Amino acid sequence: MSMPFPIKVCAICSEEFELKPDKPGFANRCPECSVPDAPTDAEARRRMDADERKATAEANEARRSAIRDLLYRKDS
Ligand SMILES: [Zn+2]
C-alpha cells in the first residue's frame, strides 16, 4: 500500500481533498475548483442572455402584432 496523500481543505468550497502530486491547478483547491471554467462560463452566460433578450423581443413583437390583428379585426 502506498503512502496516503495529504488531506487539504479547498480554499474555494471548503471540501477536503487529497493533494496528489499530479493534481492540476492550485495546491489549495480541490480538483473541482481547479477546473478553469470561469471565463467560458461567463462567456456562455453572456451569450445566453443575448439570445434570451432576442427571444423576448421577438415574443413581445409577436404579441404586439397579435393584439394589433385582434383590434383590427374587432374594428372592421
Ligand atoms: Zn473546491
mmCIF file of N, CA and C and ligand atoms in Angstrom:
data_model
loop_
_atom_site.group_PDB
_atom_site.id
_atom_site.type_symbol
_atom_site.label_atom_id
_atom_site.label_comp_id
_atom_site.label_asym_id
_atom_site.label_seq_id
_atom_site.Cartn_x
_atom_site.Cartn_y
_atom_site.Cartn_z
ATOM 1 N N MET A 1 0.863 -1.213 0.000
ATOM 2 C CA MET A 1 0.000 0.000 0.000
ATOM 3 C C MET A 1 0.882 1.240 0.000
ATOM 4 N N SER A 2 0.485 2.189 -0.800
ATOM 5 C CA SER A 2 1.304 3.396 -0.920
ATOM 6 C C SER A 2 0.945 4.394 0.172
ATOM 7 N N MET A 3 1.778 5.369 0.333
ATOM 8 C CA MET A 3 1.538 6.439 1.317
ATOM 9 C C MET A 3 0.266 7.187 0.968
ATOM 10 N N PRO A 4 -0.574 7.489 1.955
ATOM 11 C CA PRO A 4 -1.761 8.296 1.659
ATOM 12 C C PRO A 4 -1.348 9.715 1.293
ATOM 13 N N PHE A 5 -2.129 10.317 0.440
ATOM 14 C CA PHE A 5 -1.842 11.693 0.065
ATOM 15 C C PHE A 5 -2.261 12.615 1.198
ATOM 16 N N PRO A 6 -1.601 13.727 1.342
ATOM 17 C CA PRO A 6 -2.025 14.664 2.392
ATOM 18 C C PRO A 6 -3.406 15.207 2.111
ATOM 19 N N ILE A 7 -4.226 15.320 3.169
ATOM 20 C CA ILE A 7 -5.586 15.843 3.022
ATOM 21 C C ILE A 7 -5.539 17.355 3.193
ATOM 22 N N LYS A 8 -6.055 18.040 2.199
ATOM 23 C CA LYS A 8 -6.107 19.501 2.236
ATOM 24 C C LYS A 8 -7.560 19.961 2.230
ATOM 25 N N VAL A 9 -7.794 21.165 2.682
ATOM 26 C CA VAL A 9 -9.135 21.746 2.618
ATOM 27 C C VAL A 9 -9.136 22.777 1.500
ATOM 28 N N CYS A 10 -10.092 22.641 0.609
ATOM 29 C CA CYS A 10 -10.160 23.534 -0.547
ATOM 30 C C CYS A 10 -10.414 24.971 -0.096
ATOM 31 N N ALA A 11 -9.673 25.893 -0.671
ATOM 32 C CA ALA A 11 -9.828 27.306 -0.313
ATOM 33 C C ALA A 11 -11.101 27.897 -0.906
ATOM 34 N N ILE A 12 -11.684 27.223 -1.891
ATOM 35 C CA ILE A 12 -12.874 27.753 -2.563
ATOM 36 C C ILE A 12 -14.145 27.188 -1.948
ATOM 37 N N CYS A 13 -14.254 25.831 -1.879
ATOM 38 C CA CYS A 13 -15.513 25.230 -1.440
ATOM 39 C C CYS A 13 -15.397 24.579 -0.071
ATOM 40 N N SER A 14 -14.228 24.634 0.569
ATOM 41 C CA SER A 14 -14.015 24.103 1.917
ATOM 42 C C SER A 14 -14.175 22.588 1.994
ATOM 43 N N GLU A 15 -14.162 21.906 0.861
ATOM 44 C CA GLU A 15 -14.213 20.448 0.847
ATOM 45 C C GLU A 15 -12.808 19.902 1.050
ATOM 46 N N GLU A 16 -12.718 18.762 1.756
ATOM 47 C CA GLU A 16 -11.424 18.111 1.904
ATOM 48 C C GLU A 16 -11.098 17.344 0.638
ATOM 49 N N PHE A 17 -9.842 17.341 0.280
ATOM 50 C CA PHE A 17 -9.430 16.582 -0.898
ATOM 51 C C PHE A 17 -7.999 16.105 -0.702
ATOM 52 N N GLU A 18 -7.636 15.049 -1.447
ATOM 53 C CA GLU A 18 -6.270 14.523 -1.395
ATOM 54 C C GLU A 18 -5.399 15.346 -2.322
ATOM 55 N N LEU A 19 -4.327 15.851 -1.774
ATOM 56 C CA LEU A 19 -3.398 16.611 -2.605
ATOM 57 C C LEU A 19 -2.447 15.635 -3.285
ATOM 58 N N LYS A 20 -2.817 15.243 -4.485
ATOM 59 C CA LYS A 20 -1.973 14.326 -5.241
ATOM 60 C C LYS A 20 -0.906 15.114 -5.977
ATOM 61 N N PRO A 21 0.271 14.483 -6.129
ATOM 62 C CA PRO A 21 1.385 15.210 -6.772
ATOM 63 C C PRO A 21 1.057 15.660 -8.192
ATOM 64 N N ASP A 22 0.191 14.882 -8.894
ATOM 65 C CA ASP A 22 -0.096 15.234 -10.293
ATOM 66 C C ASP A 22 -1.381 16.033 -10.432
ATOM 67 N N LYS A 23 -1.920 16.491 -9.282
ATOM 68 C CA LYS A 23 -3.166 17.256 -9.350
ATOM 69 C C LYS A 23 -2.929 18.577 -10.076
ATOM 70 N N PRO A 24 -3.713 18.880 -11.091
ATOM 71 C CA PRO A 24 -3.536 20.158 -11.792
ATOM 72 C C PRO A 24 -4.090 21.313 -10.969
ATOM 73 N N GLY A 25 -3.680 22.496 -11.273
ATOM 74 C CA GLY A 25 -4.215 23.689 -10.616
ATOM 75 C C GLY A 25 -3.532 23.990 -9.300
ATOM 76 N N PHE A 26 -4.190 24.804 -8.488
ATOM 77 C CA PHE A 26 -3.601 25.262 -7.242
ATOM 78 C C PHE A 26 -3.576 24.157 -6.197
ATOM 79 N N ALA A 27 -2.579 24.182 -5.308
ATOM 80 C CA ALA A 27 -2.452 23.164 -4.264
ATOM 81 C C ALA A 27 -3.513 23.340 -3.186
ATOM 82 N N ASN A 28 -4.104 24.525 -3.067
ATOM 83 C CA ASN A 28 -5.112 24.744 -2.021
ATOM 84 C C ASN A 28 -6.529 24.714 -2.590
ATOM 85 N N ARG A 29 -6.679 24.117 -3.777
ATOM 86 C CA ARG A 29 -8.017 23.987 -4.362
ATOM 87 C C ARG A 29 -8.272 22.538 -4.714
ATOM 88 N N CYS A 30 -9.507 22.081 -4.487
ATOM 89 C CA CYS A 30 -9.855 20.707 -4.837
ATOM 90 C C CYS A 30 -9.909 20.588 -6.364
ATOM 91 N N PRO A 31 -9.891 19.336 -6.890
ATOM 92 C CA PRO A 31 -9.910 19.171 -8.350
ATOM 93 C C PRO A 31 -11.077 19.883 -9.017
ATOM 94 N N GLU A 32 -12.256 19.866 -8.389
ATOM 95 C CA GLU A 32 -13.430 20.515 -8.989
ATOM 96 C C GLU A 32 -13.197 22.016 -9.166
ATOM 97 N N CYS A 33 -12.621 22.643 -8.122
ATOM 98 C CA CYS A 33 -12.413 24.088 -8.163
ATOM 99 C C CYS A 33 -11.173 24.458 -8.962
ATOM 100 N N SER A 34 -10.398 23.464 -9.369
ATOM 101 C CA SER A 34 -9.206 23.751 -10.161
ATOM 102 C C SER A 34 -9.515 23.806 -11.642
ATOM 103 N N VAL A 35 -10.707 23.341 -12.013
ATOM 104 C CA VAL A 35 -11.069 23.354 -13.426
ATOM 105 C C VAL A 35 -11.228 24.802 -13.874
ATOM 106 N N PRO A 36 -10.464 25.223 -14.865
ATOM 107 C CA PRO A 36 -10.534 26.634 -15.295
ATOM 108 C C PRO A 36 -11.720 26.887 -16.198
ATOM 109 N N ASP A 37 -12.903 26.987 -15.607
ATOM 110 C CA ASP A 37 -14.115 27.125 -16.433
ATOM 111 C C ASP A 37 -14.803 28.478 -16.254
ATOM 112 N N ALA A 38 -14.231 29.329 -15.417
ATOM 113 C CA ALA A 38 -14.902 30.592 -15.124
ATOM 114 C C ALA A 38 -15.079 31.481 -16.362
ATOM 115 N N PRO A 39 -14.038 31.691 -17.168
ATOM 116 C CA PRO A 39 -14.207 32.580 -18.323
ATOM 117 C C PRO A 39 -15.225 32.035 -19.320
ATOM 118 N N THR A 40 -15.167 30.722 -19.608
ATOM 119 C CA THR A 40 -16.116 30.164 -20.568
ATOM 120 C C THR A 40 -17.531 30.228 -20.004
ATOM 121 N N ASP A 41 -17.659 30.054 -18.681
ATOM 122 C CA ASP A 41 -18.961 30.173 -18.032
ATOM 123 C C ASP A 41 -19.548 31.560 -18.274
ATOM 124 N N ALA A 42 -18.752 32.586 -17.980
ATOM 125 C CA ALA A 42 -19.216 33.955 -18.158
ATOM 126 C C ALA A 42 -19.549 34.215 -19.620
ATOM 127 N N GLU A 43 -18.723 33.671 -20.488
ATOM 128 C CA GLU A 43 -18.948 33.865 -21.924
ATOM 129 C C GLU A 43 -20.260 33.212 -22.341
ATOM 130 N N ALA A 44 -20.494 31.982 -21.858
ATOM 131 C CA ALA A 44 -21.725 31.270 -22.205
ATOM 132 C C ALA A 44 -22.925 32.000 -21.639
ATOM 133 N N ARG A 45 -22.783 32.507 -20.417
ATOM 134 C CA ARG A 45 -23.896 33.205 -19.788
ATOM 135 C C ARG A 45 -24.234 34.472 -20.577
ATOM 136 N N ARG A 46 -23.192 35.189 -21.006
ATOM 137 C CA ARG A 46 -23.423 36.416 -21.755
ATOM 138 C C ARG A 46 -24.134 36.088 -23.073
ATOM 139 N N ARG A 47 -23.695 34.998 -23.726
ATOM 140 C CA ARG A 47 -24.301 34.625 -24.994
ATOM 141 C C ARG A 47 -25.763 34.232 -24.776
ATOM 142 N N MET A 48 -26.037 33.498 -23.681
ATOM 143 C CA MET A 48 -27.398 33.065 -23.395
ATOM 144 C C MET A 48 -28.290 34.282 -23.127
ATOM 145 N N ASP A 49 -27.736 35.263 -22.395
ATOM 146 C CA ASP A 49 -28.502 36.470 -22.103
ATOM 147 C C ASP A 49 -28.912 37.165 -23.397
ATOM 148 N N ALA A 50 -27.983 37.257 -24.324
ATOM 149 C CA ALA A 50 -28.274 37.917 -25.594
ATOM 150 C C ALA A 50 -29.364 37.163 -26.345
ATOM 151 N N ASP A 51 -29.259 35.832 -26.355
ATOM 152 C CA ASP A 51 -30.281 35.028 -27.015
ATOM 153 C C ASP A 51 -31.628 35.206 -26.333
ATOM 154 N N GLU A 52 -31.597 35.245 -24.995
ATOM 155 C CA GLU A 52 -32.830 35.392 -24.238
ATOM 156 C C GLU A 52 -33.494 36.731 -24.551
ATOM 157 N N ARG A 53 -32.658 37.780 -24.565
ATOM 158 C CA ARG A 53 -33.206 39.111 -24.872
ATOM 159 C C ARG A 53 -33.819 39.120 -26.256
ATOM 160 N N LYS A 54 -33.150 38.490 -27.206
ATOM 161 C CA LYS A 54 -33.641 38.443 -28.572
ATOM 162 C C LYS A 54 -34.973 37.688 -28.620
ATOM 163 N N ALA A 55 -35.022 36.544 -27.918
ATOM 164 C CA ALA A 55 -36.247 35.745 -27.889
ATOM 165 C C ALA A 55 -37.378 36.538 -27.255
ATOM 166 N N THR A 56 -37.066 37.256 -26.178
ATOM 167 C CA THR A 56 -38.087 38.059 -25.510
ATOM 168 C C THR A 56 -38.584 39.168 -26.430
ATOM 169 N N ALA A 57 -37.671 39.806 -27.129
ATOM 170 C CA ALA A 57 -38.061 40.868 -28.046
ATOM 171 C C ALA A 57 -38.950 40.318 -29.151
ATOM 172 N N GLU A 58 -38.593 39.136 -29.647
ATOM 173 C CA GLU A 58 -39.407 38.530 -30.699
ATOM 174 C C GLU A 58 -40.788 38.144 -30.176
ATOM 175 N N ALA A 59 -40.813 37.642 -28.934
ATOM 176 C CA ALA A 59 -42.095 37.270 -28.332
ATOM 177 C C ALA A 59 -42.959 38.505 -28.141
ATOM 178 N N ASN A 60 -42.351 39.588 -27.678
ATOM 179 C CA ASN A 60 -43.097 40.828 -27.500
ATOM 180 C C ASN A 60 -43.644 41.326 -28.828
ATOM 181 N N GLU A 61 -42.810 41.250 -29.846
ATOM 182 C CA GLU A 61 -43.228 41.709 -31.169
ATOM 183 C C GLU A 61 -44.385 40.864 -31.684
ATOM 184 N N ALA A 62 -44.291 39.543 -31.456
ATOM 185 C CA ALA A 62 -45.355 38.637 -31.896
ATOM 186 C C ALA A 62 -46.648 38.951 -31.161
ATOM 187 N N ARG A 63 -46.520 39.246 -29.835
ATOM 188 C CA ARG A 63 -47.717 39.552 -29.055
ATOM 189 C C ARG A 63 -48.339 40.871 -29.523
ATOM 190 N N ARG A 64 -47.468 41.835 -29.799
ATOM 191 C CA ARG A 64 -47.970 43.144 -30.254
ATOM 192 C C ARG A 64 -48.730 42.999 -31.562
ATOM 193 N N SER A 65 -48.165 42.234 -32.497
ATOM 194 C CA SER A 65 -48.838 42.089 -33.795
ATOM 195 C C SER A 65 -50.121 41.285 -33.643
ATOM 196 N N ALA A 66 -50.137 40.328 -32.695
ATOM 197 C CA ALA A 66 -51.354 39.553 -32.451
ATOM 198 C C ALA A 66 -52.449 40.460 -31.910
ATOM 199 N N ILE A 67 -52.061 41.341 -30.983
ATOM 200 C CA ILE A 67 -53.043 42.285 -30.418
ATOM 201 C C ILE A 67 -53.523 43.241 -31.502
ATOM 202 N N ARG A 68 -52.587 43.672 -32.356
ATOM 203 C CA ARG A 68 -52.940 44.578 -33.447
ATOM 204 C C ARG A 68 -53.969 43.897 -34.362
ATOM 205 N N ASP A 69 -53.699 42.625 -34.682
ATOM 206 C CA ASP A 69 -54.643 41.875 -35.530
ATOM 207 C C ASP A 69 -56.006 41.799 -34.870
ATOM 208 N N LEU A 70 -55.992 41.536 -33.563
ATOM 209 C CA LEU A 70 -57.233 41.397 -32.801
ATOM 210 C C LEU A 70 -58.038 42.687 -32.862
ATOM 211 N N LEU A 71 -57.348 43.825 -32.581
ATOM 212 C CA LEU A 71 -58.021 45.123 -32.571
ATOM 213 C C LEU A 71 -58.536 45.462 -33.960
ATOM 214 N N TYR A 72 -57.699 45.155 -34.951
ATOM 215 C CA TYR A 72 -58.092 45.477 -36.319
ATOM 216 C C TYR A 72 -59.340 44.705 -36.709
ATOM 217 N N ARG A 73 -59.345 43.400 -36.333
ATOM 218 C CA ARG A 73 -60.485 42.562 -36.668
ATOM 219 C C ARG A 73 -61.758 43.048 -35.967
ATOM 220 N N LYS A 74 -61.569 43.539 -34.712
ATOM 221 C CA LYS A 74 -62.708 43.999 -33.956
ATOM 222 C C LYS A 74 -63.290 45.287 -34.567
ATOM 223 N N ASP A 75 -62.361 46.125 -35.070
ATOM 224 C CA ASP A 75 -62.788 47.389 -35.649
ATOM 225 C C ASP A 75 -63.570 47.186 -36.953
ATOM 226 N N SER A 76 -63.156 46.227 -37.747
ATOM 227 C CA SER A 76 -63.740 46.099 -39.063
ATOM 228 C C SER A 76 -65.028 45.279 -39.086
HETATM 229 ZN ZN ZN B 1 -13.232 23.083 -4.036
#
